[in-house]
């Protein structure tokens, strides 16, 4: 059974940093793009960042560009999200997800393109 487990969330002051981790028990981890999404109550799940299967190519939502960095360690089946200069509007439950297709990141900004999801980790930013 595939599992994605996020960790690293918590409470931080505005301007602070957090590093989220996602451990994946996915046999094909090093062949699929990974994404981070976030969601607040009453809103749709929002794309944050994605990294391609090799780790060479990344893409960010405009709202986090220049502040967040996505990375992965294929040897350890892990993906990370370094979040700097956090703002109150970054507060949300953050989810990591594995793309449906190998060697593809088709529609990477859409939740439906991802097959496996973690349970989420809460990030709270105080002003």
GROMACS .gro file of N, CA and C in nm, residues 27-73:
model
  141
   27UNK      N    1   0.713   0.257  -0.484
   27UNK     CA    2   0.821   0.185  -0.551
   27UNK      C    3   0.874   0.262  -0.671
   28UNK      N    4   0.782   0.335  -0.737
   28UNK     CA    5   0.821   0.409  -0.858
   28UNK      C    6   0.849   0.556  -0.829
   29UNK      N    7   0.884   0.587  -0.706
   29UNK     CA    8   0.902   0.727  -0.663
   29UNK      C    9   0.994   0.804  -0.757
   30UNK      N   10   1.104   0.743  -0.797
   30UNK     CA   11   1.202   0.817  -0.877
   30UNK      C   12   1.162   0.831  -1.023
   31UNK      N   13   1.039   0.795  -1.055
   31UNK     CA   14   0.991   0.812  -1.192
   31UNK      C   15   0.870   0.903  -1.202
   32UNK      N   16   0.825   0.956  -1.089
   32UNK     CA   17   0.704   1.040  -1.091
   32UNK      C   18   0.732   1.180  -1.037
   33UNK      N   19   0.664   1.277  -1.095
   33UNK     CA   20   0.669   1.413  -1.044
   33UNK      C   21   0.598   1.417  -0.908
   34UNK      N   22   0.645   1.505  -0.823
   34UNK     CA   23   0.585   1.524  -0.691
   34UNK      C   24   0.539   1.668  -0.677
   35UNK      N   25   0.428   1.686  -0.610
   35UNK     CA   26   0.375   1.820  -0.591
   35UNK      C   27   0.342   1.848  -0.447
   36UNK      N   28   0.340   1.976  -0.415
   36UNK     CA   29   0.287   2.023  -0.287
   36UNK      C   30   0.165   2.111  -0.316
   37UNK      N   31   0.061   2.087  -0.241
   37UNK     CA   32  -0.061   2.166  -0.247
   37UNK      C   33  -0.095   2.213  -0.107
   38UNK      N   34  -0.185   2.310  -0.098
   38UNK     CA   35  -0.231   2.355   0.033
   38UNK      C   36  -0.379   2.385   0.026
   39UNK      N   37  -0.440   2.380   0.143
   39UNK     CA   38  -0.585   2.401   0.149
   39UNK      C   39  -0.623   2.465   0.280
   40UNK      N   40  -0.714   2.562   0.272
   40UNK     CA   41  -0.772   2.624   0.390
   40UNK      C   42  -0.921   2.594   0.391
   41UNK      N   43  -0.983   2.601   0.507
   41UNK     CA   44  -1.126   2.565   0.517
   41UNK      C   45  -1.213   2.644   0.420
   42UNK      N   46  -1.297   2.573   0.350
   42UNK     CA   47  -1.390   2.637   0.258
   42UNK      C   48  -1.334   2.671   0.122
   43UNK      N   49  -1.207   2.641   0.101
   43UNK     CA   50  -1.144   2.671  -0.027
   43UNK      C   51  -1.095   2.544  -0.095
   44UNK      N   52  -1.076   2.554  -0.225
   44UNK     CA   53  -1.025   2.441  -0.301
   44UNK      C   54  -0.876   2.422  -0.273
   45UNK      N   55  -0.831   2.299  -0.296
   45UNK     CA   56  -0.690   2.270  -0.280
   45UNK      C   57  -0.611   2.348  -0.385
   46UNK      N   58  -0.505   2.412  -0.341
   46UNK     CA   59  -0.430   2.506  -0.423
   46UNK      C   60  -0.290   2.453  -0.451
   47UNK      N   61  -0.249   2.461  -0.577
   47UNK     CA   62  -0.115   2.421  -0.616
   47UNK      C   63  -0.011   2.515  -0.554
   48UNK      N   64   0.097   2.456  -0.504
   48UNK     CA   65   0.205   2.535  -0.447
   48UNK      C   66   0.334   2.519  -0.528
   49UNK      N   67   0.375   2.394  -0.549
   49UNK     CA   68   0.502   2.369  -0.619
   49UNK      C   69   0.505   2.226  -0.669
   50UNK      N   70   0.586   2.203  -0.772
   50UNK     CA   71   0.607   2.067  -0.818
   50UNK      C   72   0.750   2.050  -0.866
   51UNK      N   73   0.796   1.927  -0.856
   51UNK     CA   74   0.930   1.894  -0.900
   51UNK      C   75   0.920   1.771  -0.991
   52UNK      N   76   0.996   1.770  -1.098
   52UNK     CA   77   0.984   1.658  -1.191
   52UNK      C   78   1.054   1.534  -1.134
   53UNK      N   79   1.045   1.423  -1.205
   53UNK     CA   80   1.091   1.297  -1.152
   53UNK      C   81   1.240   1.297  -1.118
   54UNK      N   82   1.319   1.371  -1.195
   54UNK     CA   83   1.463   1.370  -1.172
   54UNK      C   84   1.509   1.475  -1.073
   55UNK      N   85   1.422   1.572  -1.047
   55UNK     CA   86   1.460   1.681  -0.958
   55UNK      C   87   1.521   1.800  -1.027
   56UNK      N   88   1.534   1.791  -1.159
   56UNK     CA   89   1.600   1.898  -1.234
   56UNK      C   90   1.507   2.017  -1.257
   57UNK      N   91   1.381   1.988  -1.275
   57UNK     CA   92   1.285   2.092  -1.314
   57UNK      C   93   1.184   2.118  -1.203
   58UNK      N   94   1.166   2.245  -1.169
   58UNK     CA   95   1.070   2.282  -1.065
   58UNK      C   96   0.978   2.393  -1.118
   59UNK      N   97   0.864   2.404  -1.052
   59UNK     CA   98   0.768   2.508  -1.089
   59UNK      C   99   0.694   2.550  -0.963
   60UNK      N  100   0.663   2.682  -0.954
   60UNK     CA  101   0.602   2.735  -0.834
   60UNK      C  102   0.480   2.821  -0.868
   61UNK      N  103   0.387   2.822  -0.776
   61UNK     CA  104   0.278   2.918  -0.786
   61UNK      C  105   0.336   3.058  -0.768
   62UNK      N  106   0.277   3.154  -0.832
   62UNK     CA  107   0.327   3.291  -0.823
   62UNK      C  108   0.331   3.341  -0.679
   63UNK      N  109   0.237   3.295  -0.599
   63UNK     CA  110   0.226   3.343  -0.461
   63UNK      C  111   0.342   3.301  -0.372
   64UNK      N  112   0.416   3.198  -0.414
   64UNK     CA  113   0.526   3.148  -0.331
   64UNK      C  114   0.661   3.158  -0.399
   65UNK      N  115   0.661   3.199  -0.523
   65UNK     CA  116   0.785   3.205  -0.600
   65UNK      C  117   0.886   3.298  -0.532
   66UNK      N  118   1.008   3.251  -0.520
   66UNK     CA  119   1.113   3.329  -0.455
   66UNK      C  120   1.119   3.310  -0.304
   67UNK      N  121   1.017   3.246  -0.247
   67UNK     CA  122   1.015   3.223  -0.101
   67UNK      C  123   1.021   3.073  -0.068
   68UNK      N  124   0.962   2.992  -0.151
   68UNK     CA  125   0.956   2.848  -0.127
   68UNK      C  126   1.050   2.776  -0.225
   69UNK      N  127   1.103   2.663  -0.179
   69UNK     CA  128   1.189   2.580  -0.263
   69UNK      C  129   1.151   2.434  -0.246
   70UNK      N  130   1.120   2.369  -0.357
   70UNK     CA  131   1.089   2.227  -0.355
   70UNK      C  132   1.213   2.149  -0.396
   71UNK      N  133   1.235   2.037  -0.331
   71UNK     CA  134   1.349   1.952  -0.365
   71UNK      C  135   1.312   1.807  -0.336
   72UNK      N  136   1.394   1.716  -0.382
   72UNK     CA  137   1.366   1.575  -0.357
   72UNK      C  138   1.497   1.498  -0.343
   73UNK      N  139   1.487   1.386  -0.274
   73UNK     CA  140   1.598   1.294  -0.258
   73UNK      C  141   1.548   1.157  -0.303
   0.00000   0.00000   0.00000
